[in-house]
């Protein structure tokens, strides 16, 4: 199986733990029946999914990514609300969003342009920054998003971006290949 790569905003350890503890409260109430839960160490906000890549592409994106991201200033993000992708009654993705932050969109666009110049074919869907929490609803009843507590309101400063490699046979699945420090 070929490895896939992506570039993402990592979450601080304390925030990962807070999210996990919050979700465990709901899981213990058995209100969240999903086939697969994302390991807390794999929580992140994807900026660019690269997929499979050649050694040359990887070396180039690391070199040029370092230069680009070094020019970025650190910025704050704050968690917002839970959401879904897919059918509302049987979602395929359960996620936690972040509050609107214009600088995140600007940086993501710069990164996209760089990745495309290196030869990556990237998804052109509208950017919806989120942290994937679970996949594939398996509950017998309709998923009740409105019943979830939304008292996670943490804020953090982003001062690094990470190039990850997916290792689907491991848990956690995502492993740091390179860390890009902001200015």
Tab-separated table of N, CA and C in Angstrom:
chain	number	residue	atom	x	y	z
A	1	UNK	N	0.841	-1.178	0.000
A	1	UNK	CA	0.000	0.000	0.000
A	1	UNK	C	0.888	1.244	0.000
A	2	UNK	N	0.624	2.153	-0.938
A	2	UNK	CA	1.430	3.354	-1.065
A	2	UNK	C	1.035	4.402	-0.023
A	3	UNK	N	2.025	5.096	0.513
A	3	UNK	CA	1.765	6.135	1.509
A	3	UNK	C	1.210	7.384	0.847
A	4	UNK	N	0.388	8.087	1.600
A	4	UNK	CA	-0.146	9.368	1.164
A	4	UNK	C	0.339	10.442	2.129
A	5	UNK	N	0.433	11.663	1.613
A	5	UNK	CA	0.942	12.781	2.386
A	5	UNK	C	-0.075	13.916	2.394
A	6	UNK	N	-0.033	14.719	3.461
A	6	UNK	CA	-0.858	15.915	3.518
A	6	UNK	C	-0.183	16.937	4.425
A	7	UNK	N	-0.560	18.200	4.231
A	7	UNK	CA	-0.015	19.295	5.026
A	7	UNK	C	-1.151	19.841	5.875
A	8	UNK	N	-0.879	20.028	7.173
A	8	UNK	CA	-1.960	20.362	8.094
A	8	UNK	C	-1.505	21.232	9.264
A	9	UNK	N	-2.500	21.836	9.891
A	9	UNK	CA	-2.301	22.539	11.162
A	9	UNK	C	-2.455	21.491	12.265
A	10	UNK	N	-1.406	21.274	13.062
A	10	UNK	CA	-1.542	20.335	14.185
A	10	UNK	C	-2.278	21.000	15.342
A	11	UNK	N	-2.803	20.189	16.235
A	11	UNK	CA	-3.444	20.715	17.441
A	11	UNK	C	-2.511	20.501	18.624
A	12	UNK	N	-2.513	21.439	19.579
A	12	UNK	CA	-1.710	21.224	20.785
A	12	UNK	C	-2.241	20.035	21.579
A	13	UNK	N	-1.359	19.363	22.290
A	13	UNK	CA	-1.734	18.168	23.052
A	13	UNK	C	-2.881	18.428	24.019
A	14	UNK	N	-2.848	19.548	24.701
A	14	UNK	CA	-3.896	19.844	25.685
A	14	UNK	C	-5.261	19.973	25.022
A	15	UNK	N	-5.292	20.501	23.820
A	15	UNK	CA	-6.551	20.642	23.089
A	15	UNK	C	-7.046	19.276	22.612
A	16	UNK	N	-6.145	18.429	22.147
A	16	UNK	CA	-6.529	17.071	21.744
A	16	UNK	C	-7.194	16.343	22.915
A	17	UNK	N	-6.609	16.479	24.085
A	17	UNK	CA	-7.149	15.816	25.267
A	17	UNK	C	-8.520	16.378	25.637
A	18	UNK	N	-8.666	17.694	25.543
A	18	UNK	CA	-9.952	18.329	25.866
A	18	UNK	C	-11.057	17.834	24.930
A	19	UNK	N	-10.747	17.751	23.640
A	19	UNK	CA	-11.729	17.267	22.664
A	19	UNK	C	-12.099	15.819	22.975
A	20	UNK	N	-11.096	14.991	23.214
A	20	UNK	CA	-11.347	13.576	23.501
A	20	UNK	C	-12.223	13.418	24.751
A	21	UNK	N	-11.900	14.150	25.807
A	21	UNK	CA	-12.691	14.049	27.037
A	21	UNK	C	-14.133	14.488	26.797
A	22	UNK	N	-14.312	15.522	26.020
A	22	UNK	CA	-15.654	16.007	25.700
A	22	UNK	C	-16.442	14.936	24.937
A	23	UNK	N	-15.789	14.318	23.956
A	23	UNK	CA	-16.464	13.294	23.157
A	23	UNK	C	-16.757	12.042	23.968
A	24	UNK	N	-15.882	11.702	24.897
A	24	UNK	CA	-16.104	10.513	25.713
A	24	UNK	C	-17.379	10.650	26.533
A	25	UNK	N	-17.683	11.859	26.988
A	25	UNK	CA	-18.928	12.067	27.734
A	25	UNK	C	-20.115	11.649	26.871
A	26	UNK	N	-20.088	12.065	25.604
A	26	UNK	CA	-21.186	11.731	24.695
A	26	UNK	C	-21.165	10.252	24.308
A	27	UNK	N	-19.977	9.690	24.100
A	27	UNK	CA	-19.893	8.272	23.749
A	27	UNK	C	-20.414	7.406	24.887
A	28	UNK	N	-20.114	7.781	26.125
A	28	UNK	CA	-20.581	7.000	27.258
A	28	UNK	C	-22.104	7.020	27.347
A	29	UNK	N	-22.699	8.093	26.847
A	29	UNK	CA	-24.161	8.156	26.814
A	29	UNK	C	-24.699	7.393	25.607
A	30	UNK	N	-23.783	6.836	24.812
A	30	UNK	CA	-24.126	6.045	23.623
A	30	UNK	C	-24.977	6.827	22.626
A	31	UNK	N	-24.695	8.113	22.500
A	31	UNK	CA	-25.421	8.915	21.519
A	31	UNK	C	-24.661	9.029	20.209
A	32	UNK	N	-23.417	8.589	20.210
A	32	UNK	CA	-22.588	8.753	19.014
A	32	UNK	C	-22.136	7.391	18.489
A	33	UNK	N	-22.896	6.830	17.573
A	33	UNK	CA	-22.575	5.519	17.017
A	33	UNK	C	-21.915	5.677	15.657
A	34	UNK	N	-20.587	5.701	15.663
A	34	UNK	CA	-19.827	5.787	14.419
A	34	UNK	C	-18.968	4.547	14.260
A	35	UNK	N	-18.743	4.162	13.016
A	35	UNK	CA	-17.945	2.975	12.728
A	35	UNK	C	-16.491	3.168	13.149
A	36	UNK	N	-15.927	4.342	12.820
A	36	UNK	CA	-14.512	4.591	13.121
A	36	UNK	C	-14.337	5.955	13.767
A	37	UNK	N	-13.674	5.952	14.909
A	37	UNK	CA	-13.314	7.191	15.600
A	37	UNK	C	-11.862	7.516	15.287
A	38	UNK	N	-11.570	8.771	15.072
A	38	UNK	CA	-10.207	9.215	14.810
A	38	UNK	C	-9.440	9.219	16.134
A	39	UNK	N	-8.248	8.656	16.124
A	39	UNK	CA	-7.384	8.659	17.303
A	39	UNK	C	-7.055	10.113	17.645
A	40	UNK	N	-7.056	10.469	18.926
A	40	UNK	CA	-6.837	11.871	19.307
A	40	UNK	C	-5.498	12.403	18.817
A	41	UNK	N	-4.482	11.563	18.678
A	41	UNK	CA	-3.185	12.021	18.172
A	41	UNK	C	-3.251	12.377	16.690
A	42	UNK	N	-4.308	11.966	16.008
A	42	UNK	CA	-4.469	12.253	14.576
A	42	UNK	C	-5.318	13.501	14.311
A	43	UNK	N	-5.790	14.182	15.353
A	43	UNK	CA	-6.572	15.400	15.150
A	43	UNK	C	-5.696	16.466	14.475
A	44	UNK	N	-6.240	17.089	13.444
A	44	UNK	CA	-5.527	18.132	12.705
A	44	UNK	C	-6.519	18.877	11.817
A	45	UNK	N	-6.074	19.944	11.185
A	45	UNK	CA	-6.866	20.672	10.191
A	45	UNK	C	-6.089	20.588	8.874
A	46	UNK	N	-6.602	19.836	7.922
A	46	UNK	CA	-5.914	19.650	6.649
A	46	UNK	C	-5.918	20.943	5.835
A	47	UNK	N	-4.741	21.305	5.329
A	47	UNK	CA	-4.610	22.451	4.434
A	47	UNK	C	-4.492	21.996	2.981
A	48	UNK	N	-3.752	20.899	2.748
A	48	UNK	CA	-3.587	20.377	1.391
A	48	UNK	C	-3.334	18.875	1.454
A	49	UNK	N	-4.193	18.106	0.790
A	49	UNK	CA	-3.988	16.662	0.687
A	49	UNK	C	-3.187	16.411	-0.581
A	50	UNK	N	-1.976	15.878	-0.428
A	50	UNK	CA	-1.073	15.678	-1.559
A	50	UNK	C	-1.246	14.311	-2.213
A	51	UNK	N	-1.649	13.332	-1.437
A	51	UNK	CA	-1.762	11.976	-1.957
A	51	UNK	C	-0.388	11.337	-2.062
A	52	UNK	N	-0.254	10.409	-2.996
A	52	UNK	CA	1.031	9.750	-3.230
A	52	UNK	C	1.940	10.737	-3.953
A	53	UNK	N	3.233	10.649	-3.690
A	53	UNK	CA	4.144	11.567	-4.371
A	53	UNK	C	5.510	10.927	-4.571
A	54	UNK	N	6.239	11.473	-5.526
A	54	UNK	CA	7.590	10.980	-5.800
A	54	UNK	C	8.556	11.548	-4.772
A	55	UNK	N	9.726	10.942	-4.694
A	55	UNK	CA	10.766	11.418	-3.779
A	55	UNK	C	11.135	12.861	-4.129
A	56	UNK	N	11.195	13.165	-5.413
A	56	UNK	CA	11.552	14.513	-5.863
A	56	UNK	C	10.486	15.530	-5.447
A	57	UNK	N	9.215	15.167	-5.620
A	57	UNK	CA	8.139	16.072	-5.206
A	57	UNK	C	8.198	16.313	-3.702
A	58	UNK	N	8.439	15.258	-2.953
A	58	UNK	CA	8.504	15.365	-1.496
A	58	UNK	C	9.652	16.289	-1.079
A	59	UNK	N	10.823	16.095	-1.659
A	59	UNK	CA	11.977	16.944	-1.342
A	59	UNK	C	11.704	18.398	-1.711
A	60	UNK	N	11.070	18.616	-2.850
A	60	UNK	CA	10.777	19.982	-3.303
A	60	UNK	C	9.751	20.653	-2.408
A	61	UNK	N	8.698	19.940	-2.060
A	61	UNK	CA	7.666	20.547	-1.218
A	61	UNK	C	8.220	20.842	0.174
A	62	UNK	N	9.117	20.022	0.671
A	62	UNK	CA	9.733	20.294	1.973
A	62	UNK	C	10.594	21.553	1.886
A	63	UNK	N	11.441	21.631	0.870
A	63	UNK	CA	12.340	22.790	0.727
A	63	UNK	C	11.551	24.075	0.506
A	64	UNK	N	10.642	24.067	-0.462
A	64	UNK	CA	9.902	25.286	-0.779
A	64	UNK	C	8.845	25.597	0.281
A	65	UNK	N	8.284	24.553	0.901
A	65	UNK	CA	7.315	24.758	1.971
A	65	UNK	C	7.953	25.443	3.168
A	66	UNK	N	9.181	25.052	3.492
A	66	UNK	CA	9.901	25.696	4.590
A	66	UNK	C	10.062	27.187	4.333
A	67	UNK	N	10.470	27.519	3.115
A	67	UNK	CA	10.667	28.924	2.746
A	67	UNK	C	9.361	29.708	2.833
A	68	UNK	N	8.294	29.148	2.279
A	68	UNK	CA	7.002	29.833	2.280
A	68	UNK	C	6.482	30.027	3.709
A	69	UNK	N	6.429	28.963	4.460
A	69	UNK	CA	5.807	29.010	5.785
A	69	UNK	C	6.642	29.833	6.762
A	70	UNK	N	7.937	29.906	6.543
A	70	UNK	CA	8.791	30.754	7.373
A	70	UNK	C	8.395	32.230	7.252
A	71	UNK	N	7.740	32.608	6.150
A	71	UNK	CA	7.318	34.000	5.956
A	71	UNK	C	5.969	34.303	6.628
A	72	UNK	N	5.282	33.286	7.098
A	72	UNK	CA	3.977	33.460	7.738
A	72	UNK	C	4.153	33.884	9.193
A	73	UNK	N	3.248	34.737	9.661
A	73	UNK	CA	3.259	35.105	11.071
A	73	UNK	C	2.305	34.165	11.821
A	74	UNK	N	2.622	33.843	13.079
A	74	UNK	CA	1.709	32.998	13.861
A	74	UNK	C	0.328	33.660	13.961
A	75	UNK	N	-0.694	32.835	14.096
A	75	UNK	CA	-2.069	33.328	14.161
A	75	UNK	C	-2.869	32.457	15.123
A	76	UNK	N	-3.999	32.986	15.562
A	76	UNK	CA	-4.856	32.265	16.511
A	76	UNK	C	-6.004	31.585	15.792
A	77	UNK	N	-6.379	30.434	16.313
A	77	UNK	CA	-7.584	29.735	15.881
A	77	UNK	C	-8.395	29.407	17.121
A	78	UNK	N	-9.698	29.330	16.946
A	78	UNK	CA	-10.595	28.965	18.038
A	78	UNK	C	-11.601	27.943	17.528
A	79	UNK	N	-11.891	26.954	18.341
A	79	UNK	CA	-12.886	25.950	17.981
A	79	UNK	C	-14.265	26.596	17.923
A	80	UNK	N	-15.138	26.046	17.086
A	80	UNK	CA	-16.477	26.624	16.991
A	80	UNK	C	-17.544	25.596	17.313
A	81	UNK	N	-18.005	24.851	16.316
A	81	UNK	CA	-19.155	23.970	16.532
A	81	UNK	C	-18.958	22.643	15.818
A	82	UNK	N	-19.765	21.677	16.210
A	82	UNK	CA	-19.746	20.380	15.558
A	82	UNK	C	-20.502	20.476	14.244
A	83	UNK	N	-20.122	19.625	13.300
A	83	UNK	CA	-20.815	19.605	12.021
A	83	UNK	C	-20.711	18.239	11.370
A	84	UNK	N	-21.340	18.134	10.206
A	84	UNK	CA	-21.421	16.866	9.482
A	84	UNK	C	-21.145	17.067	8.000
A	85	UNK	N	-20.596	16.051	7.380
A	85	UNK	CA	-20.531	15.958	5.917
A	85	UNK	C	-21.329	14.726	5.545
A	86	UNK	N	-22.089	14.821	4.481
A	86	UNK	CA	-22.930	13.713	4.047
A	86	UNK	C	-24.372	13.974	4.428
A	87	UNK	N	-25.168	12.947	4.339
A	87	UNK	CA	-26.587	13.072	4.673
A	87	UNK	C	-26.756	13.356	6.162
A	88	UNK	N	-27.635	14.271	6.475
A	88	UNK	CA	-27.826	14.667	7.870
A	88	UNK	C	-28.278	13.500	8.746
A	89	UNK	N	-29.126	12.622	8.211
A	89	UNK	CA	-29.627	11.510	9.025
A	89	UNK	C	-28.621	10.367	9.145
A	90	UNK	N	-27.642	10.303	8.224
A	90	UNK	CA	-26.630	9.245	8.252
A	90	UNK	C	-25.308	9.823	7.726
A	91	UNK	N	-24.650	10.666	8.526
A	91	UNK	CA	-23.449	11.352	8.051
A	91	UNK	C	-22.272	10.403	7.831
A	92	UNK	N	-21.405	10.786	6.878
A	92	UNK	CA	-20.190	10.004	6.656
A	92	UNK	C	-19.019	10.568	7.448
A	93	UNK	N	-19.073	11.878	7.799
A	93	UNK	CA	-18.018	12.512	8.595
A	93	UNK	C	-18.646	13.374	9.687
A	94	UNK	N	-18.149	13.216	10.904
A	94	UNK	CA	-18.527	14.047	12.049
A	94	UNK	C	-17.297	14.873	12.389
A	95	UNK	N	-17.434	16.198	12.463
A	95	UNK	CA	-16.278	17.057	12.633
A	95	UNK	C	-16.531	18.191	13.624
A	96	UNK	N	-15.426	18.836	14.000
A	96	UNK	CA	-15.445	20.017	14.853
A	96	UNK	C	-14.791	21.135	14.060
A	97	UNK	N	-15.487	22.251	13.924
A	97	UNK	CA	-14.993	23.354	13.117
A	97	UNK	C	-14.193	24.367	13.916
A	98	UNK	N	-13.646	25.325	13.180
A	98	UNK	CA	-12.944	26.449	13.797
A	98	UNK	C	-13.614	27.739	13.360
A	99	UNK	N	-13.510	28.750	14.211
A	99	UNK	CA	-14.096	30.043	13.873
A	99	UNK	C	-13.388	30.632	12.661
A	100	UNK	N	-14.133	31.426	11.907
A	100	UNK	CA	-13.610	32.079	10.703
A	100	UNK	C	-12.329	32.845	11.038
A	101	UNK	N	-11.277	32.603	10.257
A	101	UNK	CA	-9.990	33.287	10.434
A	101	UNK	C	-9.427	33.564	9.040
A	102	UNK	N	-9.585	34.798	8.531
A	102	UNK	CA	-9.167	35.119	7.164
A	102	UNK	C	-7.713	34.775	6.840
A	103	UNK	N	-6.807	34.934	7.795
A	103	UNK	CA	-5.401	34.643	7.518
A	103	UNK	C	-5.189	33.157	7.204
A	104	UNK	N	-5.981	32.281	7.820
A	104	UNK	CA	-5.887	30.847	7.525
A	104	UNK	C	-6.220	30.585	6.057
A	105	UNK	N	-7.223	31.253	5.537
A	105	UNK	CA	-7.615	31.084	4.131
A	105	UNK	C	-6.531	31.617	3.188
A	106	UNK	N	-5.926	32.744	3.546
A	106	UNK	CA	-4.852	33.310	2.708
A	106	UNK	C	-3.649	32.381	2.680
A	107	UNK	N	-3.244	31.901	3.846
A	107	UNK	CA	-2.105	30.995	3.917
A	107	UNK	C	-2.399	29.692	3.171
A	108	UNK	N	-3.570	29.190	3.310
A	108	UNK	CA	-3.937	27.946	2.634
A	108	UNK	C	-3.869	28.129	1.121
A	109	UNK	N	-4.314	29.279	0.617
A	109	UNK	CA	-4.253	29.545	-0.827
A	109	UNK	C	-2.806	29.627	-1.306
A	110	UNK	N	-1.940	30.250	-0.547
A	110	UNK	CA	-0.515	30.316	-0.906
A	110	UNK	C	0.075	28.907	-0.964
A	111	UNK	N	-0.256	28.102	0.020
A	111	UNK	CA	0.238	26.723	0.070
A	111	UNK	C	-0.280	25.927	-1.122
A	112	UNK	N	-1.560	26.113	-1.470
A	112	UNK	CA	-2.143	25.431	-2.624
A	112	UNK	C	-1.394	25.774	-3.903
A	113	UNK	N	-1.112	27.048	-4.081
A	113	UNK	CA	-0.381	27.478	-5.283
A	113	UNK	C	0.992	26.835	-5.347
A	114	UNK	N	1.676	26.776	-4.212
A	114	UNK	CA	2.988	26.134	-4.162
A	114	UNK	C	2.872	24.651	-4.522
A	115	UNK	N	1.937	23.950	-3.921
A	115	UNK	CA	1.772	22.511	-4.185
A	115	UNK	C	1.462	22.248	-5.653
A	116	UNK	N	0.622	23.071	-6.245
A	116	UNK	CA	0.293	22.895	-7.661
A	116	UNK	C	1.514	23.170	-8.545
A	117	UNK	N	2.341	24.123	-8.169
A	117	UNK	CA	3.541	24.428	-8.960
A	117	UNK	C	4.541	23.278	-8.914
A	118	UNK	N	4.465	22.457	-7.863
A	118	UNK	CA	5.341	21.292	-7.724
A	118	UNK	C	4.763	20.082	-8.466
A	119	UNK	N	3.519	20.189	-8.927
A	119	UNK	CA	2.925	19.120	-9.723
A	119	UNK	C	1.835	18.323	-9.038
A	120	UNK	N	1.401	18.737	-7.851
A	120	UNK	CA	0.331	18.030	-7.170
A	120	UNK	C	-1.020	18.426	-7.749
A	121	UNK	N	-1.883	17.448	-7.938
A	121	UNK	CA	-3.267	17.673	-8.386
A	121	UNK	C	-4.129	17.741	-7.138
A	122	UNK	N	-4.542	18.935	-6.766
A	122	UNK	CA	-5.255	19.134	-5.511
A	122	UNK	C	-6.752	19.288	-5.715
A	123	UNK	N	-7.488	18.928	-4.677
A	123	UNK	CA	-8.939	19.074	-4.657
A	123	UNK	C	-9.283	20.565	-4.704
A	124	UNK	N	-10.233	20.952	-5.547
A	124	UNK	CA	-10.602	22.366	-5.674
A	124	UNK	C	-11.907	22.707	-4.959
A	125	UNK	N	-12.374	21.826	-4.085
A	125	UNK	CA	-13.575	22.133	-3.302
A	125	UNK	C	-13.293	23.330	-2.406
A	126	UNK	N	-14.353	24.027	-2.031
A	126	UNK	CA	-14.215	25.153	-1.115
A	126	UNK	C	-13.589	24.672	0.195
A	127	UNK	N	-12.704	25.477	0.741
A	127	UNK	CA	-12.015	25.148	1.987
A	127	UNK	C	-12.979	25.263	3.155
A	128	UNK	N	-13.073	24.207	3.942
A	128	UNK	CA	-13.929	24.171	5.127
A	128	UNK	C	-13.084	23.647	6.289
A	129	UNK	N	-12.345	24.532	6.969
A	129	UNK	CA	-11.428	24.058	8.013
A	129	UNK	C	-12.160	23.337	9.139
A	130	UNK	N	-11.700	22.127	9.424
A	130	UNK	CA	-12.349	21.292	10.437
A	130	UNK	C	-11.402	20.211	10.928
A	131	UNK	N	-11.783	19.610	12.038
A	131	UNK	CA	-11.058	18.483	12.617
A	131	UNK	C	-11.984	17.276	12.504
A	132	UNK	N	-11.604	16.283	11.728
A	132	UNK	CA	-12.427	15.081	11.598
A	132	UNK	C	-12.340	14.288	12.900
A	133	UNK	N	-13.513	13.934	13.420
A	133	UNK	CA	-13.589	13.210	14.688
A	133	UNK	C	-14.003	11.757	14.507
A	134	UNK	N	-14.911	11.503	13.550
A	134	UNK	CA	-15.422	10.135	13.353
A	134	UNK	C	-15.939	9.996	11.928
A	135	UNK	N	-16.065	8.727	11.493
A	135	UNK	CA	-16.533	8.420	10.141
A	135	UNK	C	-17.626	7.349	10.190
A	136	UNK	N	-18.565	7.463	9.297
A	136	UNK	CA	-19.629	6.489	9.032
A	136	UNK	C	-20.563	6.236	10.218
A	137	UNK	N	-21.651	6.958	10.213
A	137	UNK	CA	-22.700	6.787	11.213
A	137	UNK	C	-23.277	5.379	11.114
A	138	UNK	N	-23.392	4.701	12.242
A	138	UNK	CA	-23.940	3.339	12.251
A	138	UNK	C	-25.179	3.237	13.135
A	139	UNK	N	-25.606	4.340	13.686
A	139	UNK	CA	-26.760	4.314	14.575
A	139	UNK	C	-28.043	3.932	13.848
A	140	UNK	N	-28.948	3.303	14.564
A	140	UNK	CA	-30.232	2.904	13.984
A	140	UNK	C	-31.138	4.112	13.776
A	141	UNK	N	-30.996	5.100	14.639
A	141	UNK	CA	-31.819	6.304	14.544
A	141	UNK	C	-31.067	7.399	13.807
A	142	UNK	N	-31.788	8.449	13.490
A	142	UNK	CA	-31.214	9.623	12.833
A	142	UNK	C	-30.173	10.251	13.759
A	143	UNK	N	-29.057	10.708	13.203
A	143	UNK	CA	-28.033	11.392	13.983
A	143	UNK	C	-28.596	12.717	14.499
A	144	UNK	N	-28.418	12.992	15.791
A	144	UNK	CA	-28.974	14.199	16.416
A	144	UNK	C	-27.857	15.172	16.775
A	145	UNK	N	-27.389	15.925	15.798
A	145	UNK	CA	-26.307	16.877	16.018
A	145	UNK	C	-26.682	17.923	17.063
A	146	UNK	N	-27.919	18.352	17.028
A	146	UNK	CA	-28.355	19.413	17.943
A	146	UNK	C	-28.325	18.992	19.415
A	147	UNK	N	-28.248	17.697	19.692
A	147	UNK	CA	-28.208	17.227	21.080
A	147	UNK	C	-26.810	17.269	21.686
A	148	UNK	N	-25.795	17.495	20.849
A	148	UNK	CA	-24.431	17.519	21.369
A	148	UNK	C	-24.174	18.806	22.140
A	149	UNK	N	-23.439	18.672	23.208
A	149	UNK	CA	-23.004	19.852	23.939
A	149	UNK	C	-21.927	20.539	23.097
A	150	UNK	N	-21.918	21.838	23.084
A	150	UNK	CA	-20.881	22.543	22.314
A	150	UNK	C	-20.123	23.497	23.215
A	151	UNK	N	-19.670	22.985	24.349
A	151	UNK	CA	-18.965	23.834	25.299
A	151	UNK	C	-17.447	23.767	25.142
A	152	UNK	N	-16.977	23.322	23.985
A	152	UNK	CA	-15.549	23.372	23.696
A	152	UNK	C	-15.314	24.708	22.997
A	153	UNK	N	-14.618	25.586	23.650
A	153	UNK	CA	-14.405	26.903	23.050
A	153	UNK	C	-12.944	27.310	23.144
A	154	UNK	N	-12.065	26.369	23.051
A	154	UNK	CA	-10.642	26.628	23.207
A	154	UNK	C	-10.072	27.428	22.045
A	155	UNK	N	-9.029	28.172	22.374
A	155	UNK	CA	-8.317	28.996	21.403
A	155	UNK	C	-6.838	28.645	21.532
A	156	UNK	N	-6.106	28.667	20.411
A	156	UNK	CA	-4.680	28.388	20.458
A	156	UNK	C	-3.964	29.168	19.368
A	157	UNK	N	-2.644	29.282	19.518
A	157	UNK	CA	-1.817	29.979	18.538
A	157	UNK	C	-1.152	28.936	17.655
A	158	UNK	N	-1.295	29.136	16.357
A	158	UNK	CA	-0.658	28.253	15.377
A	158	UNK	C	0.726	28.825	15.080
A	159	UNK	N	1.762	28.061	15.410
A	159	UNK	CA	3.122	28.507	15.132
A	159	UNK	C	3.925	27.469	14.351
A	160	UNK	N	3.213	26.425	13.900
A	160	UNK	CA	3.850	25.424	13.051
A	160	UNK	C	2.805	24.774	12.148
A	161	UNK	N	3.285	24.319	11.004
A	161	UNK	CA	2.494	23.547	10.049
A	161	UNK	C	3.270	22.245	9.845
A	162	UNK	N	2.557	21.145	9.628
A	162	UNK	CA	3.228	19.842	9.563
A	162	UNK	C	2.903	19.116	8.260
A	163	UNK	N	3.928	18.484	7.690
A	163	UNK	CA	3.754	17.548	6.584
A	163	UNK	C	3.633	16.175	7.229
A	164	UNK	N	2.501	15.514	7.002
A	164	UNK	CA	2.233	14.197	7.576
A	164	UNK	C	2.261	13.118	6.495
A	165	UNK	N	2.571	11.922	6.946
A	165	UNK	CA	2.498	10.721	6.117
A	165	UNK	C	1.443	9.819	6.741
A	166	UNK	N	0.539	9.292	5.919
A	166	UNK	CA	-0.481	8.355	6.401
A	166	UNK	C	0.087	6.948	6.406
A	167	UNK	N	-0.024	6.282	7.543
A	167	UNK	CA	0.350	4.876	7.666
A	167	UNK	C	-0.916	4.179	8.165
A	168	UNK	N	-1.727	3.710	7.229
A	168	UNK	CA	-3.062	3.235	7.551
A	168	UNK	C	-3.103	1.991	8.425
A	169	UNK	N	-1.994	1.266	8.492
A	169	UNK	CA	-1.967	0.057	9.319
A	169	UNK	C	-1.605	0.357	10.776
A	170	UNK	N	-1.261	1.607	11.076
A	170	UNK	CA	-0.868	1.993	12.443
A	170	UNK	C	-1.978	2.755	13.146
A	171	UNK	N	-1.845	2.873	14.451
A	171	UNK	CA	-2.737	3.699	15.267
A	171	UNK	C	-1.865	4.431	16.274
A	172	UNK	N	-1.737	5.736	16.249
A	172	UNK	CA	-2.313	6.679	15.299
A	172	UNK	C	-1.770	6.475	13.882
A	173	UNK	N	-2.527	6.985	12.907
A	173	UNK	CA	-2.235	6.752	11.493
A	173	UNK	C	-1.290	7.776	10.872
A	174	UNK	N	-1.212	8.963	11.449
A	174	UNK	CA	-0.468	10.048	10.813
A	174	UNK	C	0.842	10.311	11.536
A	175	UNK	N	1.928	10.372	10.760
A	175	UNK	CA	3.262	10.541	11.308
A	175	UNK	C	3.926	11.773	10.698
A	176	UNK	N	4.533	12.577	11.556
A	176	UNK	CA	5.219	13.784	11.098
A	176	UNK	C	6.410	13.414	10.224
A	177	UNK	N	6.468	14.059	9.060
A	177	UNK	CA	7.610	13.923	8.167
A	177	UNK	C	8.479	15.164	8.307
A	178	UNK	N	7.812	16.315	8.389
A	178	UNK	CA	8.514	17.597	8.481
A	178	UNK	C	7.655	18.588	9.240
A	179	UNK	N	8.290	19.414	10.048
A	179	UNK	CA	7.603	20.489	10.751
A	179	UNK	C	8.110	21.812	10.192
A	180	UNK	N	7.172	22.658	9.791
A	180	UNK	CA	7.506	23.968	9.237
A	180	UNK	C	7.166	25.031	10.278
A	181	UNK	N	8.162	25.741	10.760
A	181	UNK	CA	7.962	26.781	11.764
A	181	UNK	C	7.539	28.092	11.102
A	182	UNK	N	6.543	28.757	11.700
A	182	UNK	CA	6.159	30.075	11.243
A	182	UNK	C	7.173	31.098	11.751
A	183	UNK	N	7.134	32.286	11.187
A	183	UNK	CA	8.081	33.364	11.503
A	183	UNK	C	8.269	33.553	12.989
